[in-house]
Each structure stands twice: as C-alpha cells, then as structure tokens.
PDB file of C-alpha atoms in Angstrom:
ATOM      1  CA  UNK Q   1     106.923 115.251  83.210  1.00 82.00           C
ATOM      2  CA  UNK Q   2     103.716 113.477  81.184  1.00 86.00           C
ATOM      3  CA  UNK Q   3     104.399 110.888  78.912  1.00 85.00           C
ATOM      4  CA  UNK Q   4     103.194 112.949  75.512  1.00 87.00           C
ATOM      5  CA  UNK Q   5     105.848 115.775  76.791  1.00 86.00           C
ATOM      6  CA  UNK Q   6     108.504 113.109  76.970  1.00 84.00           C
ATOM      7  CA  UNK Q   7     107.443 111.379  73.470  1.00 85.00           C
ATOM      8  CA  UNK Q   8     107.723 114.849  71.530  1.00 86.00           C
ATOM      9  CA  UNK Q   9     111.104 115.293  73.119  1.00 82.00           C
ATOM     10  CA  UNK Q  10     112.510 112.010  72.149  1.00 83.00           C
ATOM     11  CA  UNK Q  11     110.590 111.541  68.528  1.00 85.00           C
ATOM     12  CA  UNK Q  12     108.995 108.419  69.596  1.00 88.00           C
ATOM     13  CA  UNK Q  13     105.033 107.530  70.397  1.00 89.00           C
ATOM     14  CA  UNK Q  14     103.605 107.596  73.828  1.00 87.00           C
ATOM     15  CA  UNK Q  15     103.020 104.103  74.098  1.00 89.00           C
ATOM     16  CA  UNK Q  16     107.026 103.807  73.737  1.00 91.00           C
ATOM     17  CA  UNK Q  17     107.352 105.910  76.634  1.00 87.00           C
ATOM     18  CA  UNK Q  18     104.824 104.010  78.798  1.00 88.00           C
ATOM     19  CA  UNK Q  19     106.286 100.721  77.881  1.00 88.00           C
ATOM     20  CA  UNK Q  20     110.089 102.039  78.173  1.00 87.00           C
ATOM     21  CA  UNK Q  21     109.050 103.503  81.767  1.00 85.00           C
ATOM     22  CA  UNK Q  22     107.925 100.199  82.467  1.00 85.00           C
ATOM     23  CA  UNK Q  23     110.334  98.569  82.024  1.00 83.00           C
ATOM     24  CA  UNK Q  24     113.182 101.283  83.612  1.00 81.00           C
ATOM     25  CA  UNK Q  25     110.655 100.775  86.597  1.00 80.00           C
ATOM     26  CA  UNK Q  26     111.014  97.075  86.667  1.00 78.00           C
ATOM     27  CA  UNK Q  27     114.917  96.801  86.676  1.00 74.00           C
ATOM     28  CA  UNK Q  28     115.091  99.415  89.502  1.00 72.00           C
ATOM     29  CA  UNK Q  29     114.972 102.814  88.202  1.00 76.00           C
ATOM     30  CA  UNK Q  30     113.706 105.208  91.158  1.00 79.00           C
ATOM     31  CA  UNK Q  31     110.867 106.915  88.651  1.00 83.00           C
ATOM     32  CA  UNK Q  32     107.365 107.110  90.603  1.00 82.00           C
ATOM     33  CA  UNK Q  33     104.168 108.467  88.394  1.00 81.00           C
ATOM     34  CA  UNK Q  34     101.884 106.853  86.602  1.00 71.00           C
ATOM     35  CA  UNK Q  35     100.598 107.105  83.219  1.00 67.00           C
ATOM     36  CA  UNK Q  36      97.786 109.879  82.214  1.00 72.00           C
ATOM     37  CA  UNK Q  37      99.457 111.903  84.951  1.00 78.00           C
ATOM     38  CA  UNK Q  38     103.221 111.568  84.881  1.00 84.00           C
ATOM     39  CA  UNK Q  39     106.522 110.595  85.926  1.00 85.00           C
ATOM     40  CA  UNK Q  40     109.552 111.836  88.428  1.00 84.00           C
ATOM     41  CA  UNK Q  41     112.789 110.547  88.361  1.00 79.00           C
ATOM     42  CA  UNK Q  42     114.312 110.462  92.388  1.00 74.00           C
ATOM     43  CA  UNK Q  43     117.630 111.753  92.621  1.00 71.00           C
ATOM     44  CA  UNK Q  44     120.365 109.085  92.636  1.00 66.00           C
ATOM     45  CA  UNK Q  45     122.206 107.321  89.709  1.00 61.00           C
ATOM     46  CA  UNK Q  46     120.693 104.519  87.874  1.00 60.00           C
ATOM     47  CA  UNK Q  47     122.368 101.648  85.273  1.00 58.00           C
ATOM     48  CA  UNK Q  48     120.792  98.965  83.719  1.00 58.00           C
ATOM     49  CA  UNK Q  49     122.383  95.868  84.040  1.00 60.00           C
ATOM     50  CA  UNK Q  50     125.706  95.673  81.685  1.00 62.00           C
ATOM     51  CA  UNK Q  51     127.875  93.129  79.858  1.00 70.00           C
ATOM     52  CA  UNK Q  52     131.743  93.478  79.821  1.00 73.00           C
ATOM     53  CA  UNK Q  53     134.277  91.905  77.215  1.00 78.00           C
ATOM     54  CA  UNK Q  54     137.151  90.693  78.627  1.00 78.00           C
ATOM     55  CA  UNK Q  55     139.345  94.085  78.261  1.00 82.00           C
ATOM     56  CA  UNK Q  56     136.964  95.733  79.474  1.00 83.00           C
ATOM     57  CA  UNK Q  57     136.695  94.472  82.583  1.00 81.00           C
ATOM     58  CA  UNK Q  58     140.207  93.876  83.050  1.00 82.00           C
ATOM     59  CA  UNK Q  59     140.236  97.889  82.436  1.00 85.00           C
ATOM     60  CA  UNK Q  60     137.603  98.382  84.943  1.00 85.00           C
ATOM     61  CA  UNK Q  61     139.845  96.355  87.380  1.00 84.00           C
ATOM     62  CA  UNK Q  62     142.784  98.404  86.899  1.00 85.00           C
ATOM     63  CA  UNK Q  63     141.168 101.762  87.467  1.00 88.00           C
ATOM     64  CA  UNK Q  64     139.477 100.855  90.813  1.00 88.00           C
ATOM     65  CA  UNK Q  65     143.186  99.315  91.946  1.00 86.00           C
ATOM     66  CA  UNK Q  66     144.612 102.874  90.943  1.00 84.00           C
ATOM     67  CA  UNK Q  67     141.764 104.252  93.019  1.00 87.00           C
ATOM     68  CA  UNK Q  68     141.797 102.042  96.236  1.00 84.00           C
ATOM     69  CA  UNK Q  69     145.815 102.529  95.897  1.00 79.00           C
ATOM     70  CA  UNK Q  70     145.728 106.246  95.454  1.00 80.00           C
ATOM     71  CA  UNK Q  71     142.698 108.118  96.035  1.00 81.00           C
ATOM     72  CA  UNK Q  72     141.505 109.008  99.825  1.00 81.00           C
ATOM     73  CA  UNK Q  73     139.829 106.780 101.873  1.00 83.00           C
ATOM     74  CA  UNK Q  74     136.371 107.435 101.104  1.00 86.00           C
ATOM     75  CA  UNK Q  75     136.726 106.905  97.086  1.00 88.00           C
ATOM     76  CA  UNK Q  76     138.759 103.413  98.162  1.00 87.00           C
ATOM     77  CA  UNK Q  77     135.556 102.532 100.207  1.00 89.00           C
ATOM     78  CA  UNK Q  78     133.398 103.007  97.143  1.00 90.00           C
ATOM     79  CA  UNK Q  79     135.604 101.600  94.443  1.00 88.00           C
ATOM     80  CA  UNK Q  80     135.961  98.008  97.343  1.00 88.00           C
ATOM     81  CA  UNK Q  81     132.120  98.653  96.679  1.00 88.00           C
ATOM     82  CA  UNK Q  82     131.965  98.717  93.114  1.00 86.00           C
ATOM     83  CA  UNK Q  83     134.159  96.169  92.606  1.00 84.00           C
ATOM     84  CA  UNK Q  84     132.459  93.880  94.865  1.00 84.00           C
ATOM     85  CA  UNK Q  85     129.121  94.634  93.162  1.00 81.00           C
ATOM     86  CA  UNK Q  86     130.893  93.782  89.577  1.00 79.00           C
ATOM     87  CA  UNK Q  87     132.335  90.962  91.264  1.00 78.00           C
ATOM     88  CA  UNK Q  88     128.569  89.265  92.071  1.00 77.00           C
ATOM     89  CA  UNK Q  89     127.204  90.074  89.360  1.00 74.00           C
ATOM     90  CA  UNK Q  90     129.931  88.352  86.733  1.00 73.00           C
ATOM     91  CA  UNK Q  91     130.204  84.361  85.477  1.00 70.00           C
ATOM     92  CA  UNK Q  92     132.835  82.560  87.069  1.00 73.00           C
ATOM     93  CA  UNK Q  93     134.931  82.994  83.648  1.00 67.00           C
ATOM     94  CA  UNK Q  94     134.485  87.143  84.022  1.00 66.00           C
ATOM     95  CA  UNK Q  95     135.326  86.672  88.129  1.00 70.00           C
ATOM     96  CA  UNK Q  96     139.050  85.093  86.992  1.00 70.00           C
ATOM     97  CA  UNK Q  97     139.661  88.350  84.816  1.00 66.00           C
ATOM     98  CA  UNK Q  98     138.782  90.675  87.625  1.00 69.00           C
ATOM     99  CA  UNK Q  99     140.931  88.366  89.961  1.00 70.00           C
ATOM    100  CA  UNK Q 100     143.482  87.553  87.801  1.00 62.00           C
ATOM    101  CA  UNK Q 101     145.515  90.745  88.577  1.00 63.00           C
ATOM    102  CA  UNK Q 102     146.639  90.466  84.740  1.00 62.00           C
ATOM    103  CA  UNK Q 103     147.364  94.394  84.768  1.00 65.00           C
ATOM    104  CA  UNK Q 104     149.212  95.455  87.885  1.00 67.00           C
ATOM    105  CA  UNK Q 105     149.259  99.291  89.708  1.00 73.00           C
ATOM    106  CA  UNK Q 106     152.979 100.076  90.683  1.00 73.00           C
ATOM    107  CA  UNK Q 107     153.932 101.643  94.087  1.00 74.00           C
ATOM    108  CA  UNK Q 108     152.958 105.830  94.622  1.00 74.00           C
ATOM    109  CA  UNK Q 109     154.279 107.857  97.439  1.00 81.00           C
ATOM    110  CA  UNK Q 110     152.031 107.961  99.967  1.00 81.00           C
ATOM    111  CA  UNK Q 111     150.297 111.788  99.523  1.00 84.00           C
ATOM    112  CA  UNK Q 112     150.379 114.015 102.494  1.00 87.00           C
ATOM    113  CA  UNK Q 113     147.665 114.510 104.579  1.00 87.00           C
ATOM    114  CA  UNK Q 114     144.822 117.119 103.788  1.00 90.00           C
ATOM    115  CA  UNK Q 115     143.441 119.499 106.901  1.00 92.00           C
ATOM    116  CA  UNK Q 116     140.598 120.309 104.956  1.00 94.00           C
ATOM    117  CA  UNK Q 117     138.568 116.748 104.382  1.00 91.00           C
ATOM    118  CA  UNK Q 118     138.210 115.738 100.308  1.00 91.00           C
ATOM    119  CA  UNK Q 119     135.109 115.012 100.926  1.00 91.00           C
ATOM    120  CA  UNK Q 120     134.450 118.923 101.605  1.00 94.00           C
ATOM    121  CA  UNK Q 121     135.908 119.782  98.595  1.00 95.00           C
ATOM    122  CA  UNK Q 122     134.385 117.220  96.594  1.00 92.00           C
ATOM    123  CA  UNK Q 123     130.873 118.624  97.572  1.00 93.00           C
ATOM    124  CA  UNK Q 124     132.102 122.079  96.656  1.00 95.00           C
ATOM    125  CA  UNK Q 125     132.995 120.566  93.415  1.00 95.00           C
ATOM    126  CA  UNK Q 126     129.547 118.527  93.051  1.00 92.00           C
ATOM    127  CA  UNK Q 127     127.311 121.609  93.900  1.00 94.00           C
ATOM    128  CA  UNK Q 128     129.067 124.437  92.506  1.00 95.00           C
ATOM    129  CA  UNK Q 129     129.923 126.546  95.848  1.00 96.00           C
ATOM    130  CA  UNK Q 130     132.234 128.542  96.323  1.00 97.00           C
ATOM    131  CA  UNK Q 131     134.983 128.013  98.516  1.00 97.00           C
ATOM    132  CA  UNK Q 132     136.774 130.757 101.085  1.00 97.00           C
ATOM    133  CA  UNK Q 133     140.683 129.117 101.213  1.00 97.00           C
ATOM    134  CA  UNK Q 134     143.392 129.705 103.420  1.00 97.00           C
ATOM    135  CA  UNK Q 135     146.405 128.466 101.697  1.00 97.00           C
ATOM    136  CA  UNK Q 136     150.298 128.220 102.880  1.00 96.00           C
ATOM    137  CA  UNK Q 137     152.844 128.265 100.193  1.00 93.00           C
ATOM    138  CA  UNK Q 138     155.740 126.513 100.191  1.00 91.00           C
ATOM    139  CA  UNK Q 139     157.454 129.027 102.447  1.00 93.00           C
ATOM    140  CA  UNK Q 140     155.009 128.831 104.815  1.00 93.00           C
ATOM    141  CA  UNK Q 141     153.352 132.178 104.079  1.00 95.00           C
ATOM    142  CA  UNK Q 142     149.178 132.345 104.102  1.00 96.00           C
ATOM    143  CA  UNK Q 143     146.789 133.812 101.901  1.00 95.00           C
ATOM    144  CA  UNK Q 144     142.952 134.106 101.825  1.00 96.00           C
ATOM    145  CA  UNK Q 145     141.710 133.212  98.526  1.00 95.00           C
ATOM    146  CA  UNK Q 146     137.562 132.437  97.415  1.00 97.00           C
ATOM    147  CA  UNK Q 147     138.198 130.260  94.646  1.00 97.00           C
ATOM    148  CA  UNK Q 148     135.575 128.148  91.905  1.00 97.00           C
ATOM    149  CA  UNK Q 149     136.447 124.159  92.721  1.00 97.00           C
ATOM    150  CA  UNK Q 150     136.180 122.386  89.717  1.00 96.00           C
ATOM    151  CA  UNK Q 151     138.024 119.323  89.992  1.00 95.00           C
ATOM    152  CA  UNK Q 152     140.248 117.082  92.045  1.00 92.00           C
ATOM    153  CA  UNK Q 153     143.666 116.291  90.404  1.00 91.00           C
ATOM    154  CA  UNK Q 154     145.770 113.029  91.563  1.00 87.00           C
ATOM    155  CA  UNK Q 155     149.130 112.817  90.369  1.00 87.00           C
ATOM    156  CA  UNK Q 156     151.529 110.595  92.255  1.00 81.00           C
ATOM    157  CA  UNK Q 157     152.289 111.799  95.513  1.00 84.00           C
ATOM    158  CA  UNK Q 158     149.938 114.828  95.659  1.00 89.00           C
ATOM    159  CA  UNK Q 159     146.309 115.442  95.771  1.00 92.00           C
ATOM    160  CA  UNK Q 160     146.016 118.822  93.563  1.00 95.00           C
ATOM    161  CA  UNK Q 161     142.228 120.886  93.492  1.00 97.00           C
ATOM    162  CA  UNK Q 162     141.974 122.727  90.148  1.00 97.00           C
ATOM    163  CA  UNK Q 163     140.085 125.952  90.455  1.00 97.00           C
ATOM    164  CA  UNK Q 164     139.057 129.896  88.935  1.00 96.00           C
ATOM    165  CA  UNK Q 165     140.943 132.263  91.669  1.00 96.00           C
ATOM    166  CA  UNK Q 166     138.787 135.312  92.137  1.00 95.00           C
ATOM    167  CA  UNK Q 167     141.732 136.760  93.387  1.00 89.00           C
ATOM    168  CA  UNK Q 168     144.222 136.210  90.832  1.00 92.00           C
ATOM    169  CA  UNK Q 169     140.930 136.089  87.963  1.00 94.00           C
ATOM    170  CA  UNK Q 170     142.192 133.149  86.537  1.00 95.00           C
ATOM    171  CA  UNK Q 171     142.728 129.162  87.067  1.00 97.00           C
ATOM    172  CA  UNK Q 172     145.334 127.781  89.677  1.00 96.00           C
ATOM    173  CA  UNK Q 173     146.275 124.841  91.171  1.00 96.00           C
ATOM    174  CA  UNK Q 174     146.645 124.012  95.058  1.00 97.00           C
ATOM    175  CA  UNK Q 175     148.097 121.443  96.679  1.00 96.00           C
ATOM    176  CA  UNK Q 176     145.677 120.158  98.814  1.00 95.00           C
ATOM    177  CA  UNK Q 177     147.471 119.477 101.942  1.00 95.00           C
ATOM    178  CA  UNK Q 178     148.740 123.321 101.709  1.00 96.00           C
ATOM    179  CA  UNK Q 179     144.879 124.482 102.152  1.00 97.00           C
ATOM    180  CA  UNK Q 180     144.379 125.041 105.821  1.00 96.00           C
ATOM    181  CA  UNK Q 181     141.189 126.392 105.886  1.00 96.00           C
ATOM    182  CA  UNK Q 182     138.159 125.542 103.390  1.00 96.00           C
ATOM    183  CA  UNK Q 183     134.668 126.903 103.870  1.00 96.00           C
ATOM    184  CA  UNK Q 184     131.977 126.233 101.528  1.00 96.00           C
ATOM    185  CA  UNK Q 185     129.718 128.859 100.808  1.00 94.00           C
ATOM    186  CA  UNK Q 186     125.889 128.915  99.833  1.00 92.00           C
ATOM    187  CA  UNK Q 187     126.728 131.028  96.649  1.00 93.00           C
ATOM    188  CA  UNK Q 188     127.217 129.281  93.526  1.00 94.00           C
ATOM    189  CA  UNK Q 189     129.797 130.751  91.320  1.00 95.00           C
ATOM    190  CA  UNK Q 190     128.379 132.050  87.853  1.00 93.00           C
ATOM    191  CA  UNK Q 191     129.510 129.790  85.150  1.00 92.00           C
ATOM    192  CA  UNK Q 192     129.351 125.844  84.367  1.00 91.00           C
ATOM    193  CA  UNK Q 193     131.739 123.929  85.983  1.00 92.00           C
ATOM    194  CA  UNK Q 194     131.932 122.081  82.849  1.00 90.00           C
ATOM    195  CA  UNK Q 195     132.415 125.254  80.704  1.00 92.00           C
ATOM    196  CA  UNK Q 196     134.912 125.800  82.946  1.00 95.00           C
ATOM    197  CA  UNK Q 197     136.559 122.558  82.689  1.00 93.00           C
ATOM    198  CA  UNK Q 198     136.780 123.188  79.167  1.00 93.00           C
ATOM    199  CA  UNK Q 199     138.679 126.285  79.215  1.00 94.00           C
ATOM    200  CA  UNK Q 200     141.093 125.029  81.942  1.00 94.00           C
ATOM    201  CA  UNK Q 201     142.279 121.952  79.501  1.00 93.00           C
ATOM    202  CA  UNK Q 202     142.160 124.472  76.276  1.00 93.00           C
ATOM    203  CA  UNK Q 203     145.041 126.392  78.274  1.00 89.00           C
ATOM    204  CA  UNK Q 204     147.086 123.420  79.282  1.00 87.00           C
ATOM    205  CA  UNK Q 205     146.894 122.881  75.572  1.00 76.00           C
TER     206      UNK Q 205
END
C-alpha cells in the first residue's frame, strides 16, 4: 500500500506516514517497502513498547496464573513466555508487583483429557474451517456432526468449544474431551466468526 493511499485513509499528510513508518520500522515492526513505492506489513503481531500502572500489571499477572493453571499446555508455554518477556522488560519496583503474588488463583479440577489436540481446534477457530466431529454423549452414544468453531470456553474443570451445528442449524456447546474425532476442513464456513460471536452472547442474554 503507497504512502498517499495510506495518508487519505487516515486524514493525515504523507510525510506523517513516512515519518510514522519510520519509526514503526525502527522499534521492530515487520513492514518492508520503501517510500515512492510502498509498504507491506509481514504477518505476525506487533506492540510498541508499553507502560503498566501498578493494577495493571498486577491484573496482567493474575490472568497468565489463571492461564498457566488452567489452560492446556501449549497456552501455559506462551503465557511462562509472556510473562517472562514482561518480567525483563519492567523496573525492579514493577518486577515486585508481578512477583509479589498479591492476587492469588485458587485450586480447579484438573480437566479431562482431550483426544482431539486444542491446538487443532484452535486453528479451526483462527482460520475459519470447518470442522467434521465425532462426538460421544454422556451415554456413550456417537454422532457425526460438521460444526463452525468459534471459540474455546474454560470453565473450571472442563474445556468447552462453542460452535454453529450444521446439523442441529444452530449454536451448541461440546465438551471437548467428548469429541473423538476432529478434522479440519479446507472450506471456510460463510459468516464472520465475530458476527457469529455476537449472536452466540445475544442468546445467552
């Protein structure tokens, strides 16, 4: 995208947008281009650096305990990760909140195990794919389902995926250590996974 196409869209000159890029550039942003030509943005997330207040980061250290605690092991790998990259780049007054353990997460059930890897379903989720199921009920019986993933739910005790059930042609729920089967397929389903985030709260409402 040129730099005059990226000044109309944000109301500011193209010197702002050469001197912005810059400076994104400069603190790491994966944008390659040049100016009189244009500019890419690489896939991959980006933040600047960022300054915490003291509640804040005792929030952030809360929430990646309640992750390493009770997510699956490859979200506890990259919360360890965040936290240790908070961790360096804090003072030594901001490292005692984030040690301090002030706010403490209280003991879960251990969830049971999934067949079908999170990591699976959270790539469903990601790209929008549709996924063929085979779930077992709590009476053991099986069904085939091709469901919409839209989101991983983790209440104590049980790792839930929220989804549109072609089947049934509407949301439901499945527990995911009941899914025995889970094969992603190539075909995106037809709506926004946001859009349908969005209706799937306004009916728990």
């Amino acid at each position: 995208m040129t730099a005059q196409v990226l000044a109309e869209e944000l109301g500011v000159s193209v010197r702002t947008v050469y001197r912005d890029i810059a400076t994104l550039a400069a603190e790491g942003a994966a944008i390659q281009g040049e100016a009189g030509l244009g500019y890419v943005m690489q896939p991959g997330l980006f933040l600047p650096p960022l300054g915490f207040e003291r509640d804040e980061l005792e929030a952030l250290a809360l929430g990646l305990a309640w992750v390493q605690g009770r997510a699956d092991p490859v979200l506890g790998r990259a919360a360890d990760n965040a936290l240790a990259k908070i961790h360096a780049m804090l003072p030594p007054e901001g490292r005692e909140t984030v040690e301090g353990e002030e706010a403490l997460i209280g003991p879960s059930p251990e969830p049971p195990p999934a067949v079908v890897p999170l990591e699976r379903l959270r790539d469903a989720i990601r790209r929008q794919r549709k996924l063929a199921i085979v779930y077992r009920d709590a009476a053991g019986a099986q069904s085939a389902r091709v469901v919409w993933p839209i989101a991983l739910a983790y209440p104590d005790g049980v790792r839930l995926l929220v989804t549109w059930c072609e089947t049934r042609a509407g949301f439901r729920t499945f527990r995911v250590d009941r899914i025995v089967e889970g094969a992603v397929a190539e075909e995106r389903y037809p709506r926004s996974r946001r859009a349908l985030l969005k209706d799937w709260r306004a009916q728990l409402d």
